[in-house]
PDB file of C-alpha atoms in Angstrom:
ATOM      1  CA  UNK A   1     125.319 126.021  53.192  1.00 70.00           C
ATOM      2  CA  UNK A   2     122.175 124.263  54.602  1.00 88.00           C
ATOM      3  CA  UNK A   3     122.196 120.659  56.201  1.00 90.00           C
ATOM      4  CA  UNK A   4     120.513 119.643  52.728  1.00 91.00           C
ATOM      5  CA  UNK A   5     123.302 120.808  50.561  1.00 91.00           C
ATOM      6  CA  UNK A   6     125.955 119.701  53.083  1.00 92.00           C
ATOM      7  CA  UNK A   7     124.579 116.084  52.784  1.00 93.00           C
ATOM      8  CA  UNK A   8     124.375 116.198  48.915  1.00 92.00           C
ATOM      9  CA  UNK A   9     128.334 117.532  48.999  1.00 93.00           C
ATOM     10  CA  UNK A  10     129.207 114.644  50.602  1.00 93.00           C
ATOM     11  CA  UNK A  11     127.196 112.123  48.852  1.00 93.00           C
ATOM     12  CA  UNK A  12     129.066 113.380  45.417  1.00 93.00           C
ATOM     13  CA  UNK A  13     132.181 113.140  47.143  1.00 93.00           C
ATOM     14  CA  UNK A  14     131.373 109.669  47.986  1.00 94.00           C
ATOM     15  CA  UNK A  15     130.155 108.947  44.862  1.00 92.00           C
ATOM     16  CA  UNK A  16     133.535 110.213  43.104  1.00 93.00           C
ATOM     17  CA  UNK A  17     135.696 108.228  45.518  1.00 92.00           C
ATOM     18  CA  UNK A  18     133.811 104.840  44.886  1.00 93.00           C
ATOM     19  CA  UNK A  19     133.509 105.843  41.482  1.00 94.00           C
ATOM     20  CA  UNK A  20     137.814 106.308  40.905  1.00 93.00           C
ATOM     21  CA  UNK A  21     137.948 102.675  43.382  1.00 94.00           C
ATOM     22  CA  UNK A  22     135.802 100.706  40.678  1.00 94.00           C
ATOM     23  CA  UNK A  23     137.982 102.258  37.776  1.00 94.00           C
ATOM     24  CA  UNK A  24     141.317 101.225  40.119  1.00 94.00           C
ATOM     25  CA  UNK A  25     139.622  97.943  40.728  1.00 93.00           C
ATOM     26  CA  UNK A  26     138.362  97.193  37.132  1.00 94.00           C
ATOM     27  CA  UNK A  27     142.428  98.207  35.675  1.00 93.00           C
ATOM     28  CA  UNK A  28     143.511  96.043  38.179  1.00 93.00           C
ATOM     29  CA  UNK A  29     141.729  93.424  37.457  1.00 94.00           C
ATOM     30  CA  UNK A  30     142.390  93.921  33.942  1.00 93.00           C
ATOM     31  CA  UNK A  31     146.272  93.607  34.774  1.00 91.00           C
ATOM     32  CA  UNK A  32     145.837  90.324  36.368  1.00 92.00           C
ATOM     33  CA  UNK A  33     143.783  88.746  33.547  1.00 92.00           C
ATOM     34  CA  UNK A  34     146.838  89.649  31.134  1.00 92.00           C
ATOM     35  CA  UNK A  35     149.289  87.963  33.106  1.00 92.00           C
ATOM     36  CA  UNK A  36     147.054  84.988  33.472  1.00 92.00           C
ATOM     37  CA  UNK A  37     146.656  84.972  30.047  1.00 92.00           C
ATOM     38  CA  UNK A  38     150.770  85.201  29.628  1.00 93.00           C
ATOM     39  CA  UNK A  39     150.788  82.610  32.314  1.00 91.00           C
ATOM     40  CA  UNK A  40     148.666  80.266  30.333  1.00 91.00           C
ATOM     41  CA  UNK A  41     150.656  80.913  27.024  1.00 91.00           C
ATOM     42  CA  UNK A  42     153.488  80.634  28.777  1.00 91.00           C
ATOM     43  CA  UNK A  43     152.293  76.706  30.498  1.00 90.00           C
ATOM     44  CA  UNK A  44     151.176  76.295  26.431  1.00 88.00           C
ATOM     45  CA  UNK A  45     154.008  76.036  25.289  1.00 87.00           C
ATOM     46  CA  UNK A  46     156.038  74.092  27.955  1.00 86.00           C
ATOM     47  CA  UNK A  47     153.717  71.850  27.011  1.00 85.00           C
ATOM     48  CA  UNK A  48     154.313  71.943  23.782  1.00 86.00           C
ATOM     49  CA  UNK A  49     158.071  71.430  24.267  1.00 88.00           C
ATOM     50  CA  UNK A  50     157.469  69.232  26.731  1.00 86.00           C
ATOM     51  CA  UNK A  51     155.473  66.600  23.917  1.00 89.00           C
ATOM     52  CA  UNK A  52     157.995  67.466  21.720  1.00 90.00           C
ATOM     53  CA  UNK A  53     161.082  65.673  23.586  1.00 90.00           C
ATOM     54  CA  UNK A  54     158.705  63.429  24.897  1.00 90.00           C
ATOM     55  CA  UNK A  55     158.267  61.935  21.106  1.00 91.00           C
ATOM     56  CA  UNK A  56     162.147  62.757  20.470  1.00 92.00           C
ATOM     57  CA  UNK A  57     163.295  60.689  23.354  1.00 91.00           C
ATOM     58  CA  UNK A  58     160.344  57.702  22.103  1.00 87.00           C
TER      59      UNK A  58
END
């Protein structure tokens, strides 16, 4: 294998590797914006409940 081809292996290598990192960064990030968005359901409808006694207790 010449220097050339030696280089290109490892620049496809590299490639691949930060390729699979941006798909484990991108589900990852998808995770976290589902909790947040349970997290600001969640704060919704304390809230909610929250306004609720609020008016029962008025």
């Amino acid at each position: 294998m010449s220097g050339r081809d030696a280089a290109l292996s490892a620049w496809r290598a590299a490639k691949s590797g930060c390729e699979d990192a941006l798909s484990a960064w991108t589900a990852a990030m998808s995770g976290c914006e589902a909790a947040l968005s349970a997290w600001r359901a969640a704060m919704s409808g304390r809230d909610d409940a929250l306004s609720a006694w609020t008016v029962a207790m008025s």
